Each structure stands twice: as structure tokens, then as C-alpha cells.
GROMACS .gro file of C-alpha atoms in nm:
model
  384
    1TYR     CA    1  18.026 -15.137  -5.001
    2ILE     CA    2  17.986 -15.273  -5.354
    3ILE     CA    3  18.048 -14.927  -5.507
    4SER     CA    4  18.364 -14.874  -5.299
    5PHE     CA    5  18.486 -15.226  -5.379
    6MET     CA    6  18.436 -15.185  -5.754
    7LYS     CA    7  18.608 -14.843  -5.748
    8MET     CA    8  18.901 -14.989  -5.554
    9LYS     CA    9  18.923 -15.281  -5.794
   10SER     CA   10  18.943 -15.055  -6.099
   11ASP     CA   11  19.199 -14.827  -5.932
   12ASP     CA   12  19.437 -15.106  -5.834
   13GLY     CA   13  19.442 -15.413  -6.052
   14ASN     CA   14  19.700 -15.586  -5.833
   15ASN     CA   15  19.500 -15.565  -5.512
   16ASN     CA   16  19.127 -15.616  -5.532
   17SER     CA   17  19.079 -15.756  -5.185
   18PRO     CA   18  18.773 -15.607  -5.015
   19GLU     CA   19  18.967 -15.590  -4.686
   20SER     CA   20  19.183 -15.312  -4.832
   21ALA     CA   21  18.879 -15.083  -4.851
   22LEU     CA   22  18.955 -14.988  -4.489
   23LEU     CA   23  19.308 -14.876  -4.583
   24GLN     CA   24  19.181 -14.575  -4.780
   25PRO     CA   25  19.271 -14.210  -4.705
   26PRO     CA   26  19.052 -14.020  -4.454
   27ASN     CA   27  18.842 -13.857  -4.728
   28LYS     CA   28  18.748 -14.198  -4.869
   29VAL     CA   29  18.671 -14.327  -4.520
   30LEU     CA   30  18.438 -14.028  -4.481
   31MET     CA   31  18.273 -14.118  -4.813
   32LEU     CA   32  18.222 -14.477  -4.691
   33THR     CA   33  18.074 -14.349  -4.365
   34ILE     CA   34  17.827 -14.130  -4.555
   35LEU     CA   35  17.744 -14.416  -4.794
   36TYR     CA   36  17.679 -14.662  -4.511
   37GLY     CA   37  17.482 -14.400  -4.316
   38ILE     CA   38  17.254 -14.325  -4.612
   39MET     CA   39  17.216 -14.698  -4.676
   40ASN     CA   40  17.117 -14.760  -4.313
   41LEU     CA   41  16.888 -14.457  -4.293
   42GLY     CA   42  16.704 -14.549  -4.613
   43SER     CA   43  16.673 -14.921  -4.542
   44ALA     CA   44  16.571 -14.874  -4.176
   45THR     CA   45  16.299 -14.628  -4.276
   46GLY     CA   46  16.186 -14.847  -4.564
   47VAL     CA   47  16.168 -15.165  -4.359
   48VAL     CA   48  15.939 -14.992  -4.106
   49LEU     CA   49  15.698 -14.899  -4.388
   50ALA     CA   50  15.722 -15.247  -4.543
   51ASN     CA   51  15.663 -15.419  -4.208
   52LYS     CA   52  15.366 -15.192  -4.145
   53ALA     CA   53  15.216 -15.315  -4.473
   54VAL     CA   54  15.286 -15.677  -4.379
   55PHE     CA   55  15.137 -15.648  -4.029
   56GLN     CA   56  14.848 -15.409  -4.085
   57THR     CA   57  14.750 -15.420  -4.452
   58TYR     CA   58  14.788 -15.798  -4.497
   59GLU     CA   59  14.742 -15.888  -4.126
   60PHE     CA   60  15.047 -16.115  -4.109
   61HIS     CA   61  15.090 -16.079  -3.732
   62PHE     CA   62  15.398 -16.298  -3.689
   63PRO     CA   63  15.698 -16.067  -3.624
   64ILE     CA   64  15.933 -16.345  -3.505
   65THR     CA   65  15.859 -16.545  -3.820
   66LEU     CA   66  15.917 -16.240  -4.039
   67THR     CA   67  16.250 -16.167  -3.870
   68CYS     CA   68  16.344 -16.533  -3.908
   69ILE     CA   69  16.286 -16.495  -4.284
   70HIS     CA   70  16.503 -16.181  -4.282
   71THR     CA   71  16.782 -16.369  -4.102
   72LEU     CA   72  16.768 -16.663  -4.343
   73ALA     CA   73  16.782 -16.423  -4.639
   74THR     CA   74  17.084 -16.247  -4.484
   75ALA     CA   75  17.265 -16.579  -4.436
   76ILE     CA   76  17.195 -16.683  -4.798
   77THR     CA   77  17.303 -16.341  -4.929
   78MET     CA   78  17.634 -16.361  -4.742
   79ARG     CA   79  17.698 -16.707  -4.888
   80ILE     CA   80  17.629 -16.578  -5.238
   81PHE     CA   81  17.861 -16.281  -5.185
   82ALA     CA   82  18.134 -16.520  -5.070
   83MET     CA   83  18.113 -16.748  -5.377
   84LYS     CA   84  18.433 -16.770  -5.582
   85GLY     CA   85  18.271 -16.628  -5.894
   86ILE     CA   86  18.150 -16.318  -5.702
   87ALA     CA   87  18.395 -16.287  -5.410
   88PHE     CA   88  18.279 -15.958  -5.257
   89PHE     CA   89  18.462 -16.078  -4.945
   90VAL     CA   90  18.679 -16.370  -4.835
   91PRO     CA   91  18.497 -16.590  -4.580
   92LYS     CA   92  18.667 -16.632  -4.245
   93ARG     CA   93  18.596 -16.942  -4.041
   94ILE     CA   94  18.513 -16.835  -3.686
   95PRO     CA   95  18.430 -17.096  -3.419
   96ALA     CA   96  18.065 -17.093  -3.318
   97SER     CA   97  18.180 -17.062  -2.957
   98ARG     CA   98  18.295 -16.707  -3.038
   99THR     CA   99  17.984 -16.592  -3.228
  100TRP     CA  100  17.693 -16.756  -3.044
  101THR     CA  101  17.673 -16.468  -2.793
  102LEU     CA  102  17.625 -16.218  -3.076
  103ALA     CA  103  17.362 -16.443  -3.235
  104LEU     CA  104  17.170 -16.473  -2.907
  105ALA     CA  105  17.196 -16.097  -2.850
  106PHE     CA  106  17.041 -16.041  -3.194
  107VAL     CA  107  16.758 -16.284  -3.119
  108GLY     CA  108  16.703 -16.123  -2.778
  109TYR     CA  109  16.701 -15.777  -2.935
  110VAL     CA  110  16.422 -15.886  -3.174
  111VAL     CA  111  16.217 -16.079  -2.916
  112PHE     CA  112  16.239 -15.816  -2.641
  113GLY     CA  113  16.168 -15.535  -2.888
  114ASN     CA  114  15.841 -15.693  -2.997
  115TRP     CA  115  15.760 -15.796  -2.641
  116SER     CA  116  15.809 -15.441  -2.511
  117LEU     CA  117  15.592 -15.295  -2.787
  118ASP     CA  118  15.321 -15.549  -2.702
  119VAL     CA  119  15.302 -15.487  -2.325
  120ASN     CA  120  15.380 -15.112  -2.309
  121SER     CA  121  15.221 -14.796  -2.442
  122VAL     CA  122  15.375 -14.650  -2.757
  123GLY     CA  123  15.499 -14.351  -2.556
  124PHE     CA  124  15.691 -14.560  -2.304
  125TYR     CA  125  15.821 -14.786  -2.582
  126GLN     CA  126  15.965 -14.478  -2.758
  127LEU     CA  127  16.115 -14.354  -2.431
  128ALA     CA  128  16.285 -14.690  -2.376
  129LYS     CA  129  16.437 -14.675  -2.726
  130ILE     CA  130  16.578 -14.330  -2.651
  131LEU     CA  131  16.746 -14.464  -2.337
  132VAL     CA  132  16.956 -14.705  -2.546
  133ALA     CA  133  17.213 -14.430  -2.625
  134PRO     CA  134  17.301 -14.345  -2.260
  135THR     CA  135  17.292 -14.718  -2.180
  136VAL     CA  136  17.554 -14.774  -2.452
  137VAL     CA  137  17.777 -14.512  -2.285
  138LEU     CA  138  17.747 -14.687  -1.946
  139MET     CA  139  17.792 -15.041  -2.079
  140GLN     CA  140  18.093 -14.949  -2.291
  141TYR     CA  141  18.258 -14.814  -1.977
  142PHE     CA  142  18.184 -15.121  -1.761
  143LEU     CA  143  18.252 -15.381  -2.034
  144HIS     CA  144  18.547 -15.228  -2.220
  145GLY     CA  145  18.663 -14.934  -2.008
  146VAL     CA  146  18.573 -14.691  -2.287
  147THR     CA  147  18.502 -14.341  -2.161
  148GLN     CA  148  18.343 -14.043  -2.332
  149SER     CA  149  18.428 -13.681  -2.270
  150THR     CA  150  18.194 -13.459  -2.069
  151ARG     CA  151  18.106 -13.268  -2.386
  152VAL     CA  152  18.007 -13.584  -2.571
  153LYS     CA  153  17.787 -13.689  -2.277
  154LEU     CA  154  17.628 -13.342  -2.279
  155ALA     CA  155  17.557 -13.368  -2.653
  156VAL     CA  156  17.398 -13.713  -2.612
  157ALA     CA  157  17.190 -13.594  -2.315
  158LEU     CA  158  17.069 -13.289  -2.509
  159LEU     CA  159  16.977 -13.510  -2.804
  160CYS     CA  160  16.788 -13.765  -2.592
  161VAL     CA  161  16.591 -13.500  -2.402
  162GLY     CA  162  16.501 -13.330  -2.731
  163VAL     CA  163  16.384 -13.650  -2.900
  164ALA     CA  164  16.184 -13.743  -2.590
  165ALA     CA  165  16.013 -13.403  -2.582
  166ALA     CA  166  15.935 -13.417  -2.955
  167SER     CA  167  15.815 -13.776  -2.986
  168VAL     CA  168  15.704 -13.917  -2.649
  169SER     CA  169  15.350 -13.876  -2.526
  170ASP     CA  170  15.103 -14.089  -2.331
  171VAL     CA  171  15.370 -14.241  -2.104
  172SER     CA  172  15.202 -14.509  -1.892
  173VAL     CA  173  15.379 -14.816  -1.756
  174THR     CA  174  15.331 -15.112  -1.523
  175THR     CA  175  15.595 -15.298  -1.324
  176TYR     CA  176  15.577 -15.586  -1.571
  177GLY     CA  177  15.606 -15.352  -1.870
  178PHE     CA  178  15.898 -15.168  -1.710
  179SER     CA  179  16.083 -15.496  -1.654
  180VAL     CA  180  16.038 -15.598  -2.018
  181ALA     CA  181  16.143 -15.252  -2.142
  182PHE     CA  182  16.451 -15.259  -1.918
  183GLY     CA  183  16.552 -15.596  -2.062
  184CYS     CA  184  16.493 -15.460  -2.413
  185VAL     CA  185  16.718 -15.157  -2.353
  186VAL     CA  186  17.002 -15.364  -2.206
  187ILE     CA  187  16.997 -15.637  -2.474
  188THR     CA  188  16.970 -15.381  -2.756
  189ALA     CA  189  17.269 -15.186  -2.623
  190LEU     CA  190  17.465 -15.510  -2.579
  191TYR     CA  191  17.390 -15.624  -2.936
  192GLN     CA  192  17.496 -15.290  -3.082
  193ILE     CA  193  17.819 -15.285  -2.878
  194TRP     CA  194  17.907 -15.640  -2.981
  195ALA     CA  195  17.830 -15.557  -3.345
  196GLY     CA  196  18.131 -15.325  -3.330
  197SER     CA  197  18.360 -15.490  -3.075
  198LYS     CA  198  18.334 -15.839  -3.227
  199GLN     CA  199  18.466 -15.706  -3.558
  200LYS     CA  200  18.781 -15.583  -3.381
  201GLU     CA  201  18.810 -15.879  -3.144
  202LEU     CA  202  18.783 -16.140  -3.420
  203HIS     CA  203  18.963 -15.929  -3.685
  204ALA     CA  204  18.664 -15.986  -3.912
  205SER     CA  205  18.487 -15.756  -4.155
  206SER     CA  206  18.114 -15.685  -4.137
  207MET     CA  207  18.032 -15.941  -4.406
  208GLN     CA  208  18.256 -16.207  -4.253
  209LEU     CA  209  18.082 -16.167  -3.917
  210LEU     CA  210  17.733 -16.176  -4.071
  211HIS     CA  211  17.840 -16.483  -4.271
  212GLU     CA  212  17.925 -16.667  -3.950
  213TYR     CA  213  17.659 -16.568  -3.695
  214THR     CA  214  17.337 -16.544  -3.901
  215PRO     CA  215  17.294 -16.925  -3.941
  216ILE     CA  216  17.308 -16.962  -3.561
  217ALA     CA  217  17.054 -16.682  -3.517
  218PHE     CA  218  16.826 -16.837  -3.781
  219VAL     CA  219  16.822 -17.180  -3.613
  220THR     CA  220  16.758 -17.019  -3.272
  221MET     CA  221  16.462 -16.822  -3.408
  222LEU     CA  222  16.328 -17.133  -3.583
  223VAL     CA  223  16.317 -17.307  -3.245
  224LEU     CA  224  16.150 -17.009  -3.077
  225ILE     CA  225  15.869 -16.964  -3.332
  226PRO     CA  226  15.652 -17.254  -3.198
  227LEU     CA  227  15.708 -17.125  -2.844
  228LEU     CA  228  15.633 -16.757  -2.900
  229GLU     CA  229  15.389 -16.751  -3.193
  230PRO     CA  230  15.090 -16.962  -3.307
  231SER     CA  231  15.280 -17.177  -3.555
  232GLY     CA  232  15.010 -17.434  -3.634
  233MET     CA  233  15.248 -17.724  -3.570
  234GLY     CA  234  15.006 -17.874  -3.319
  235ASP     CA  235  14.731 -17.888  -3.581
  236VAL     CA  236  14.965 -18.050  -3.833
  237MET     CA  237  15.085 -18.312  -3.584
  238SER     CA  238  14.726 -18.395  -3.490
  239GLY     CA  239  14.635 -18.443  -3.856
  240SER     CA  240  14.408 -18.138  -3.886
  241ILE     CA  241  14.437 -17.832  -4.113
  242PRO     CA  242  14.611 -17.538  -3.940
  243SER     CA  243  14.400 -17.235  -3.858
  244GLU     CA  244  14.430 -16.924  -4.074
  245LYS     CA  245  14.551 -16.742  -3.762
  246THR     CA  246  14.868 -16.954  -3.750
  247VAL     CA  247  15.195 -16.929  -3.942
  248LEU     CA  248  15.144 -17.253  -4.137
  249GLY     CA  249  14.776 -17.189  -4.208
  250PHE     CA  250  14.797 -16.822  -4.302
  251PRO     CA  251  14.645 -16.758  -4.649
  252LEU     CA  252  14.930 -16.597  -4.845
  253THR     CA  253  14.815 -16.374  -5.130
  254PHE     CA  254  15.042 -16.240  -5.403
  255GLY     CA  255  15.032 -15.893  -5.249
  256CYS     CA  256  15.128 -16.031  -4.908
  257MET     CA  257  15.418 -16.229  -5.055
  258MET     CA  258  15.546 -15.920  -5.238
  259ALA     CA  259  15.525 -15.715  -4.917
  260ILE     CA  260  15.718 -15.986  -4.730
  261PHE     CA  261  15.975 -15.996  -5.013
  262CYS     CA  262  16.028 -15.617  -4.999
  263SER     CA  263  16.051 -15.632  -4.620
  264THR     CA  264  16.309 -15.912  -4.648
  265VAL     CA  265  16.529 -15.726  -4.897
  266LEU     CA  266  16.523 -15.415  -4.678
  267GLY     CA  267  16.586 -15.629  -4.369
  268VAL     CA  268  16.903 -15.769  -4.527
  269LEU     CA  269  17.019 -15.414  -4.607
  270VAL     CA  270  16.948 -15.304  -4.249
  271SER     CA  271  17.157 -15.589  -4.105
  272LEU     CA  272  17.444 -15.528  -4.347
  273SER     CA  273  17.446 -15.148  -4.318
  274THR     CA  274  17.427 -15.165  -3.937
  275PHE     CA  275  17.749 -15.365  -3.915
  276LEU     CA  276  17.918 -15.157  -4.186
  277PHE     CA  277  17.826 -14.825  -4.023
  278ILE     CA  278  17.924 -14.932  -3.671
  279GLY     CA  279  18.246 -15.078  -3.813
  280VAL     CA  280  18.363 -14.741  -3.951
  281THR     CA  281  18.219 -14.522  -3.672
  282SER     CA  282  18.105 -14.639  -3.327
  283THR     CA  283  17.801 -14.777  -3.147
  284LEU     CA  284  17.722 -14.436  -2.997
  285THR     CA  285  17.743 -14.264  -3.337
  286TYR     CA  286  17.507 -14.528  -3.475
  287ASN     CA  287  17.254 -14.437  -3.203
  288VAL     CA  288  17.289 -14.066  -3.278
  289ALA     CA  289  17.227 -14.137  -3.647
  290GLY     CA  290  16.918 -14.337  -3.550
  291HIS     CA  291  16.780 -14.041  -3.356
  292LEU     CA  292  16.850 -13.822  -3.658
  293LYS     CA  293  16.614 -14.048  -3.851
  294THR     CA  294  16.344 -13.991  -3.586
  295VAL     CA  295  16.394 -13.614  -3.601
  296LEU     CA  296  16.373 -13.614  -3.983
  297ILE     CA  297  16.054 -13.822  -3.976
  298LEU     CA  298  15.892 -13.588  -3.722
  299ALA     CA  299  16.001 -13.276  -3.908
  300GLY     CA  300  15.890 -13.425  -4.239
  301GLY     CA  301  15.546 -13.497  -4.095
  302VAL     CA  302  15.510 -13.133  -3.995
  303VAL     CA  303  15.638 -12.990  -4.326
  304LEU     CA  304  15.482 -13.237  -4.571
  305TYR     CA  305  15.166 -13.353  -4.400
  306GLY     CA  306  15.076 -13.067  -4.169
  307ASP     CA  307  15.119 -13.262  -3.845
  308ASP     CA  308  15.053 -13.065  -3.529
  309LEU     CA  309  15.356 -12.862  -3.412
  310ASN     CA  310  15.306 -12.749  -3.054
  311SER     CA  311  15.565 -12.567  -2.846
  312LYS     CA  312  15.680 -12.890  -2.676
  313LYS     CA  313  15.749 -13.067  -3.006
  314ALA     CA  314  15.914 -12.759  -3.159
  315LEU     CA  315  16.146 -12.716  -2.859
  316GLY     CA  316  16.224 -13.087  -2.866
  317LEU     CA  317  16.319 -13.080  -3.236
  318VAL     CA  318  16.545 -12.779  -3.182
  319MET     CA  319  16.716 -12.945  -2.883
  320ALA     CA  320  16.759 -13.273  -3.070
  321MET     CA  321  16.913 -13.106  -3.375
  322ALA     CA  322  17.140 -12.901  -3.148
  323GLY     CA  323  17.256 -13.222  -2.980
  324ILE     CA  324  17.320 -13.390  -3.317
  325VAL     CA  325  17.515 -13.092  -3.454
  326TYR     CA  326  17.719 -13.061  -3.133
  327TYR     CA  327  17.798 -13.434  -3.127
  328THR     CA  328  17.902 -13.426  -3.494
  329HIS     CA  329  18.126 -13.125  -3.428
  330LEU     CA  330  18.296 -13.304  -3.137
  331LYS     CA  331  18.357 -13.620  -3.338
  332ILE     CA  332  18.501 -13.425  -3.632
  333ALA     CA  333  18.729 -13.243  -3.386
  334GLU     CA  334  18.843 -13.578  -3.245
  335LYS     CA  335  18.917 -13.716  -3.592
  336SER     CA  336  19.117 -13.409  -3.688
  337GLY     CA  337  19.312 -13.417  -3.361
  338GLY     CA  338  19.165 -13.091  -3.241
  339GLY     CA  339  19.043 -13.244  -2.915
  340GLY     CA  340  18.810 -13.002  -2.742
  341GLY     CA  341  18.716 -13.250  -2.472
  342GLY     CA  342  19.038 -13.236  -2.273
  343GLY     CA  343  19.130 -13.490  -2.004
  344ALA     CA  344  18.940 -13.809  -2.078
  345ALA     CA  345  18.893 -13.707  -2.439
  346GLY     CA  346  19.269 -13.687  -2.488
  347ILE     CA  347  19.317 -14.031  -2.335
  348MET     CA  348  19.036 -14.168  -2.546
  349SER     CA  349  19.191 -14.018  -2.858
  350GLN     CA  350  19.524 -14.190  -2.783
  351GLN     CA  351  19.347 -14.521  -2.724
  352GLN     CA  352  19.157 -14.486  -3.050
  353GLN     CA  353  19.478 -14.406  -3.240
  354GLN     CA  354  19.653 -14.712  -3.091
  355GLN     CA  355  19.356 -14.938  -3.174
  356GLN     CA  356  19.340 -14.794  -3.526
  357GLN     CA  357  19.713 -14.855  -3.578
  358GLU     CA  358  19.681 -15.216  -3.455
  359ARG     CA  359  19.380 -15.275  -3.681
  360THR     CA  360  19.562 -15.119  -3.978
  361ASP     CA  361  19.867 -15.341  -3.922
  362ASP     CA  362  19.645 -15.650  -3.907
  363GLN     CA  363  19.459 -15.547  -4.222
  364ARG     CA  364  19.782 -15.480  -4.411
  365SER     CA  365  19.904 -15.823  -4.306
  366CYS     CA  366  19.579 -15.978  -4.436
  367VAL     CA  367  19.612 -15.785  -4.762
  368CYS     CA  368  19.971 -15.903  -4.807
  369GLN     CA  369  19.870 -16.263  -4.739
  370TRP     CA  370  19.579 -16.230  -4.980
  371SER     CA  371  19.805 -16.086  -5.252
  372HIS     CA  372  20.060 -16.364  -5.198
  373GLN     CA  373  19.787 -16.629  -5.223
  374SER     CA  374  19.648 -16.465  -5.538
  375SER     CA  375  19.996 -16.461  -5.696
  376SER     CA  376  20.052 -16.827  -5.605
  377SER     CA  377  19.713 -16.924  -5.748
  378SER     CA  378  19.786 -16.737  -6.072
  379ALA     CA  379  20.125 -16.905  -6.106
  380SER     CA  380  19.982 -17.253  -6.049
  381ALA     CA  381  19.706 -17.192  -6.302
  382SER     CA  382  19.937 -17.069  -6.583
  383PRO     CA  383  20.009 -17.297  -6.886
  384GLN     CA  384  20.317 -17.523  -6.868
   0.00000   0.00000   0.00000
């Protein structure tokens, strides 16, 4: 986003509003999509490794607290980016009544994700994550009336079956664990859908939306920490020293603080790149890209580290890559107007074109208003 903004600023000295980044030709939109995808892929992979160091190497077993730190850092970063001297984006005041649902969905996504991992086997946890993509398809239909062509559904199904075959093993589940996993799948799909739909509904950019909802999410998590994790507040209130197994009493070493810092930086990038990527693509495409990360990690383990490659995993990797390639082909055909889905796909293409035209008109209006305000400010600041 910063690279595209700086390039746009140097190309057009009269219009350096970040909102106009979305008014670029298709080839530049493709470049932004690739940039955001690489940013999300790298940061999401990196944050997993950093969190593993925090939880296992330094034994900081407080995931809600760590995510709360990530959220606070994201909120501070957005405020810095919005400062007049930096101005990577223009803040937009959005009533809390219109963003609190997104903030709660984010908190629920974090809490249920950790809860599911805690009460389920790793195999069933992975299977539940895979089911997010088809859940997104269903929820988009029931919530927004968005339909996908039969070919897109086939590509997603092929991808999910392939990833499941390649990565899922030791699937054991209880009724309690299934209930938690079901809640995790639904709330994750809802959060991802809202991450895209709220940008259109509120006519806000990714940074503007993060700027508004992250403080609400941070306060909510701050309240939940004493309820869901051993915070040590009881020891403090009773006048005793908190135990080392609590948040307040944990002995922080320099190495642990550096691991938390790296995790926080990557966590901010994950939050930002998620909204940016969904904003220029779709929630379903974001899920497909996430499964691509899983396939690359599995394939990399086989190639680089000699992980076991049995027939089930090999077939799963082939199926998953076939699903990803087929889905990408269909989306490129949609963008170029080639169709290929027929029926529902044609209707969906018309709806997407209408929504894109409405969003473009709104953005042009914002750019014109921004340019007028900039001209007025320059005139008022000039010498008498």
C-alpha cells in the first residue's frame, strides 16, 4: 500500500489522495492484488513462527493477551498513519454502532480459534479451518444473496478435499469439541465476510475501517483477559505477588520481549493485509489464497526437509493445486468478461460490474472533494 501510494504521489502531483489508488487501470489493480497477497502470505506465515517461539520457546501461554497486544499495536499504527505529517490515509469518523459488530466478530474469531485448538485434536482443528471456505459461500448467499457459479463451487470443493487429504490426520472429536469448532467456523466466516462487506457498506478504505474498529476490539479483549486467562489481578488486589504462571507475574526476558515484538509487528501486517487483500478481491479468494499457503508449506516440508510423502498426501497436494489453478482461471475469466460459468455466473458478473461502478463513482466523488479541500487549504495558507 505504501509503495503504491508513493508511486501514485510521484506520478500525479495534483492528486496524492490514497483513495485514488483504487482508480488505477486493471494492470495496476492486479499489481496491488499481488502485492497485498504476498504481504499477507509472508506475514501470516511469519506470525505463526513468531507465535510458536512466544508460546513454546519462551512459554508465554497467554494467546488472548498476545492478540490484545497485536490489536493495540494495530490501533496505534493506524493513528500514526493518519497523522497530518504522514497522512497515508484520511481518517473517516464512523459511528461505533456501525463497527462494533465487526469488532466483536474479530474478538470471537480469536477466542473461538484458540478454544477450538485447545479442546480438539489438531486433525479436527485443521478440518474445521478447511470448512471455512464452503461456509463463506453459504453465508454470502444467505446474508447478501451472492451466488457463485457451479464451476467456482467445484473448484473450491476440489481444493478443500485436496487440502484435507494432504494435511488432516488423527481426526477425533467429541460433541463438546464439535460445538466449539462449529462456532469457530461460523464466526471466522462471518468476520471475513464483514471485513469485505463493511468496506463497501461504509464506503471506507481498509485503513479507515481498521482505524475505527480496533480500539473497540482492544477494549473488549482487555475485559476478557481476566475472564479467560490467569491474569494475576486477584493476587494484586489481595496484596500478594502474582504467580509466574499469570500474565502480570510472568518473568519477561529480553528474548521473550523481542519475540513478542516480532509477533506484534507481523500481527499488524496480517490485520492490514487481510483487509487490503479482501478489499481488492473477495472473501472466497482470500480463503483460496490461505489454502495455497498450506499447500506451499506442506510441499516445502517434503522438498526441503524430507517430510514423508505418502500416496494420500501426494494425491491431496495434486487435487489442491488443481483446485487453486482452476479457481484462478475462473476468476481471471470473470474479470476479462469471458464468463465460462454461464447462468448464475453471468448474473453475478453484472452485479459485480454494477457494484464496481457505484464504488468507483463514490471514490471519484471523494477524490474530487479531497482535491477541492486541498486547493482551499493551499489558498488559505498562501501569503497575503
